[in-house]
mmCIF file of C-alpha atoms in Angstrom:
data_model
loop_
_atom_site.group_PDB
_atom_site.id
_atom_site.type_symbol
_atom_site.label_atom_id
_atom_site.label_comp_id
_atom_site.label_asym_id
_atom_site.label_seq_id
_atom_site.Cartn_x
_atom_site.Cartn_y
_atom_site.Cartn_z
ATOM 1 C CA MET A 1 75.063 20.514 187.398
ATOM 2 C CA ASP A 2 78.128 19.703 189.773
ATOM 3 C CA VAL A 3 80.460 22.511 190.057
ATOM 4 C CA LEU A 4 83.546 20.429 189.356
ATOM 5 C CA THR A 5 82.130 19.208 186.029
ATOM 6 C CA GLN A 6 81.278 22.984 184.710
ATOM 7 C CA PRO A 7 83.355 24.449 181.926
ATOM 8 C CA VAL A 8 86.422 26.601 182.333
ATOM 9 C CA LEU A 9 88.050 28.718 179.304
ATOM 10 C CA VAL A 10 91.631 27.775 179.175
ATOM 11 C CA LEU A 11 93.827 30.253 177.612
ATOM 12 C CA ASN A 12 97.558 29.720 176.182
ATOM 13 C CA ALA A 13 100.279 31.984 177.742
ATOM 14 C CA THR A 14 99.638 34.209 174.778
ATOM 15 C CA TYR A 15 95.967 34.568 175.770
ATOM 16 C CA VAL A 16 94.740 32.583 172.686
ATOM 17 C CA PRO A 17 91.620 30.134 173.828
ATOM 18 C CA VAL A 18 93.131 26.730 173.610
ATOM 19 C CA ALA A 19 90.672 24.370 175.299
ATOM 20 C CA ILE A 20 87.682 24.042 177.657
ATOM 21 C CA ARG A 21 88.358 21.805 180.475
ATOM 22 C CA THR A 22 86.333 20.991 183.799
ATOM 23 C CA VAL A 23 86.740 23.058 187.023
ATOM 24 C CA LYS A 24 88.136 20.159 188.598
ATOM 25 C CA ASP A 25 91.026 20.073 185.862
ATOM 26 C CA ALA A 26 91.364 23.856 186.236
ATOM 27 C CA VAL A 27 91.942 23.685 190.093
ATOM 28 C CA ILE A 28 94.528 20.771 189.689
ATOM 29 C CA LEU A 29 96.367 23.209 187.149
ATOM 30 C CA LEU A 30 95.863 26.151 189.433
ATOM 31 C CA ILE A 31 97.524 24.080 192.627
ATOM 32 C CA LEU A 32 100.284 22.621 190.544
ATOM 33 C CA ARG A 33 101.075 26.297 189.275
ATOM 34 C CA LYS A 34 100.582 25.488 185.784
ATOM 35 C CA ALA A 35 98.087 28.125 185.251
ATOM 36 C CA GLU A 36 96.880 31.321 186.747
ATOM 37 C CA LEU A 37 93.392 32.410 187.465
ATOM 38 C CA ILE A 38 92.018 35.054 185.161
ATOM 39 C CA LYS A 39 88.236 35.211 186.101
ATOM 40 C CA ASP A 40 86.543 33.375 188.819
ATOM 41 C CA GLU A 41 82.715 33.126 189.817
ATOM 42 C CA LYS A 42 82.342 35.306 192.853
ATOM 43 C CA GLY A 43 80.389 33.692 195.632
ATOM 44 C CA LEU A 44 80.775 30.046 194.495
ATOM 45 C CA PHE A 45 83.362 28.275 196.094
ATOM 46 C CA ILE A 46 85.162 24.851 196.125
ATOM 47 C CA ARG A 47 85.974 23.868 199.569
ATOM 48 C CA SER A 48 88.329 20.980 201.192
ATOM 49 C CA GLU A 49 89.622 20.525 204.515
ATOM 50 C CA LYS A 50 92.479 22.944 203.861
ATOM 51 C CA LEU A 51 91.366 24.752 201.139
ATOM 52 C CA LYS A 52 88.607 27.339 199.924
ATOM 53 C CA LEU A 53 88.990 28.383 196.425
ATOM 54 C CA SER A 54 86.430 30.633 194.157
ATOM 55 C CA THR A 55 85.240 28.758 191.248
ATOM 56 C CA PRO A 56 87.500 29.249 188.057
ATOM 57 C CA ARG A 57 85.861 30.527 184.770
ATOM 58 C CA ILE A 58 89.008 31.545 182.724
ATOM 59 C CA ILE A 59 92.608 30.177 183.519
ATOM 60 C CA LEU A 60 95.990 31.114 181.723
ATOM 61 C CA LEU A 61 98.622 28.401 181.357
ATOM 62 C CA THR A 62 101.934 29.452 182.732
ATOM 63 C CA ASP A 63 103.745 27.983 179.625
ATOM 64 C CA TYR A 64 103.099 28.187 175.882
ATOM 65 C CA TYR A 65 101.798 25.052 174.253
ATOM 66 C CA LYS A 66 101.653 24.819 170.745
ATOM 67 C CA VAL A 67 98.054 23.747 169.769
ATOM 68 C CA PRO A 68 98.250 20.881 166.868
ATOM 69 C CA LYS A 69 96.152 21.464 163.854
ATOM 70 C CA ARG A 70 93.044 19.736 163.757
ATOM 71 C CA LYS A 71 91.833 17.849 160.962
ATOM 72 C CA HIS A 72 88.131 18.769 160.447
ATOM 73 C CA LYS A 73 85.360 16.634 159.425
ATOM 74 C CA LEU A 74 83.679 17.613 156.219
ATOM 75 C CA SER A 75 80.181 18.539 157.399
ATOM 76 C CA ARG A 76 77.293 20.923 157.045
ATOM 77 C CA GLU A 77 78.235 22.920 159.967
ATOM 78 C CA ASN A 78 82.008 22.944 159.775
ATOM 79 C CA ILE A 79 81.500 24.330 156.239
ATOM 80 C CA PHE A 80 79.299 27.087 157.813
ATOM 81 C CA LEU A 81 82.066 27.746 160.516
ATOM 82 C CA ARG A 82 84.795 27.789 157.986
ATOM 83 C CA ASP A 83 82.808 30.331 155.890
ATOM 84 C CA ASP A 84 82.022 32.304 159.214
ATOM 85 C CA HIS A 85 78.153 31.792 158.533
ATOM 86 C CA GLU A 86 78.300 34.126 155.364
ATOM 87 C CA CYS A 87 77.029 33.601 152.034
ATOM 88 C CA VAL A 88 80.022 33.611 149.485
ATOM 89 C CA TYR A 89 78.140 35.197 146.920
ATOM 90 C CA CYS A 90 75.971 38.010 148.466
ATOM 91 C CA LYS A 91 78.167 38.290 151.756
ATOM 92 C CA ARG A 92 75.247 38.194 153.957
ATOM 93 C CA LYS A 93 75.726 36.770 157.394
ATOM 94 C CA LEU A 94 73.088 34.404 158.451
ATOM 95 C CA PRO A 95 72.086 31.611 161.231
ATOM 96 C CA SER A 96 72.492 28.324 159.935
ATOM 97 C CA SER A 97 68.805 27.756 159.513
ATOM 98 C CA LYS A 98 68.883 30.429 156.708
ATOM 99 C CA LEU A 99 72.009 28.994 154.903
ATOM 100 C CA THR A 100 72.312 25.999 152.552
ATOM 101 C CA LEU A 101 75.595 24.338 150.898
ATOM 102 C CA ASP A 102 76.442 24.967 147.480
ATOM 103 C CA HIS A 103 78.491 22.866 145.075
ATOM 104 C CA VAL A 104 80.620 25.307 143.174
ATOM 105 C CA ILE A 105 80.695 22.978 140.117
ATOM 106 C CA PRO A 106 77.234 21.199 140.117
ATOM 107 C CA LYS A 107 76.956 17.485 139.986
ATOM 108 C CA SER A 108 75.319 17.949 136.802
ATOM 109 C CA ARG A 109 77.863 19.740 135.099
ATOM 110 C CA TRP A 110 81.001 17.923 136.677
ATOM 111 C CA GLU A 111 81.957 15.580 133.765
ATOM 112 C CA GLU A 112 81.966 18.620 131.168
ATOM 113 C CA ILE A 113 84.836 20.478 133.429
ATOM 114 C CA PRO A 114 88.594 19.483 132.541
ATOM 115 C CA ARG A 115 90.064 17.438 135.137
ATOM 116 C CA GLU A 116 92.956 20.421 135.807
ATOM 117 C CA LYS A 117 90.138 22.900 136.649
ATOM 118 C CA LYS A 118 88.296 20.973 139.218
ATOM 119 C CA PRO A 119 88.864 19.479 142.622
ATOM 120 C CA LYS A 120 89.711 15.751 143.084
ATOM 121 C CA ASP A 121 86.087 14.924 143.812
ATOM 122 C CA TYR A 122 82.563 16.620 143.832
ATOM 123 C CA HIS A 123 81.826 16.584 147.646
ATOM 124 C CA THR A 124 85.111 18.248 149.047
ATOM 125 C CA TRP A 125 86.202 21.225 151.158
ATOM 126 C CA GLU A 126 87.215 22.898 147.897
ATOM 127 C CA ASN A 127 83.773 22.505 146.117
ATOM 128 C CA LEU A 128 81.504 23.269 148.917
ATOM 129 C CA VAL A 129 80.545 26.559 150.043
ATOM 130 C CA THR A 130 78.030 28.547 152.264
ATOM 131 C CA ALA A 131 75.284 30.108 150.491
ATOM 132 C CA CYS A 132 71.876 31.907 151.386
ATOM 133 C CA ARG A 133 68.792 30.261 149.723
ATOM 134 C CA ASP A 134 68.318 33.066 147.384
ATOM 135 C CA CYS A 135 71.675 33.007 145.986
ATOM 136 C CA ASN A 136 71.625 29.217 145.834
ATOM 137 C CA THR A 137 68.322 29.105 143.977
ATOM 138 C CA LYS A 138 69.502 31.950 141.524
ATOM 139 C CA LYS A 139 72.711 29.947 140.843
ATOM 140 C CA GLY A 140 70.877 26.391 140.221
ATOM 141 C CA ASN A 141 73.053 24.309 138.366
ATOM 142 C CA LYS A 142 75.038 26.965 136.619
ATOM 143 C CA LEU A 143 78.791 27.536 136.648
ATOM 144 C CA LEU A 144 79.867 30.745 138.450
ATOM 145 C CA GLN A 145 81.266 32.192 135.129
ATOM 146 C CA GLU A 146 77.990 31.647 133.322
ATOM 147 C CA LEU A 147 76.360 34.087 136.183
ATOM 148 C CA LYS A 148 79.382 36.336 135.938
ATOM 149 C CA TRP A 149 79.887 35.610 139.672
ATOM 150 C CA GLU A 150 83.183 35.098 141.414
ATOM 151 C CA ILE A 151 84.185 33.996 144.839
ATOM 152 C CA PRO A 152 86.107 36.920 146.172
ATOM 153 C CA GLU A 153 89.777 36.338 146.277
ATOM 154 C CA ASN A 154 90.014 36.550 149.893
ATOM 155 C CA ARG A 155 87.380 34.062 150.217
ATOM 156 C CA SER A 156 88.573 31.637 147.613
ATOM 157 C CA THR A 157 88.044 28.084 148.717
ATOM 158 C CA ASN A 158 91.608 27.300 149.129
ATOM 159 C CA LYS A 159 92.650 30.349 151.177
ATOM 160 C CA ARG A 160 89.533 30.134 153.763
ATOM 161 C CA ARG A 161 90.781 29.888 157.479
ATOM 162 C CA PHE A 162 88.940 27.336 159.433
ATOM 163 C CA PRO A 163 88.655 28.406 163.102
ATOM 164 C CA GLN A 164 90.990 26.452 165.404
ATOM 165 C CA PHE A 165 88.610 27.014 168.139
ATOM 166 C CA SER A 166 84.840 27.668 168.579
ATOM 167 C CA VAL A 167 82.546 27.864 171.383
ATOM 168 C CA SER A 168 78.723 28.115 171.623
ATOM 169 C CA THR A 169 77.235 31.603 172.200
ATOM 170 C CA GLN A 170 75.474 30.142 175.290
ATOM 171 C CA LEU A 171 78.741 29.153 176.949
ATOM 172 C CA VAL A 172 80.380 32.588 176.115
ATOM 173 C CA GLU A 173 77.473 34.478 177.619
ATOM 174 C CA LYS A 174 76.998 31.982 180.560
ATOM 175 C CA PHE A 175 80.530 31.945 181.895
ATOM 176 C CA GLY A 176 81.682 35.474 180.868
ATOM 177 C CA TRP A 177 84.172 34.469 178.128
ATOM 178 C CA ALA A 178 83.199 37.250 175.769
ATOM 179 C CA ASP A 179 86.571 39.214 176.150
ATOM 180 C CA TYR A 180 88.633 36.009 175.098
ATOM 181 C CA ILE A 181 86.485 34.373 172.436
ATOM 182 C CA ARG A 182 85.712 36.161 168.993
ATOM 183 C CA SER A 183 82.314 35.676 167.736
#
């Protein structure tokens, strides 16, 4: 991989990760003094006729930039991210391969629920949760109250926080970003 196209973690002035840019972009920000070098790759240099710079891995923006809220696409992996890869029923954290999506109100029961007690649509952020295979099988097409199950208050569907910024574990380990990225 060309050094100039490798990823660099960009931190806001408050040390919050806000982006991943290329080494080339990071070098430009450093030269323009719009960022400071936080971490570099020892022994890997970028050379020009007049400059010799170590390859940046983490940079800090010198000014604070408000990160716009992202509109997230409804998808299996985004539901898992939102729920932190944790079954909302038994609270076990599992890899994606061991998780399923559960419709809190099953399709077969949708019509019997009063309109004011259900989301606008069946396949929505509010009606989908992360569940392990065991819990999803036990739940089947039952409603939570029939099983005497609850989604804990701090995990209720309308109060979950969606991560603003997520990075693969591989990148975090390869480029030494662990001190700045929450897993």
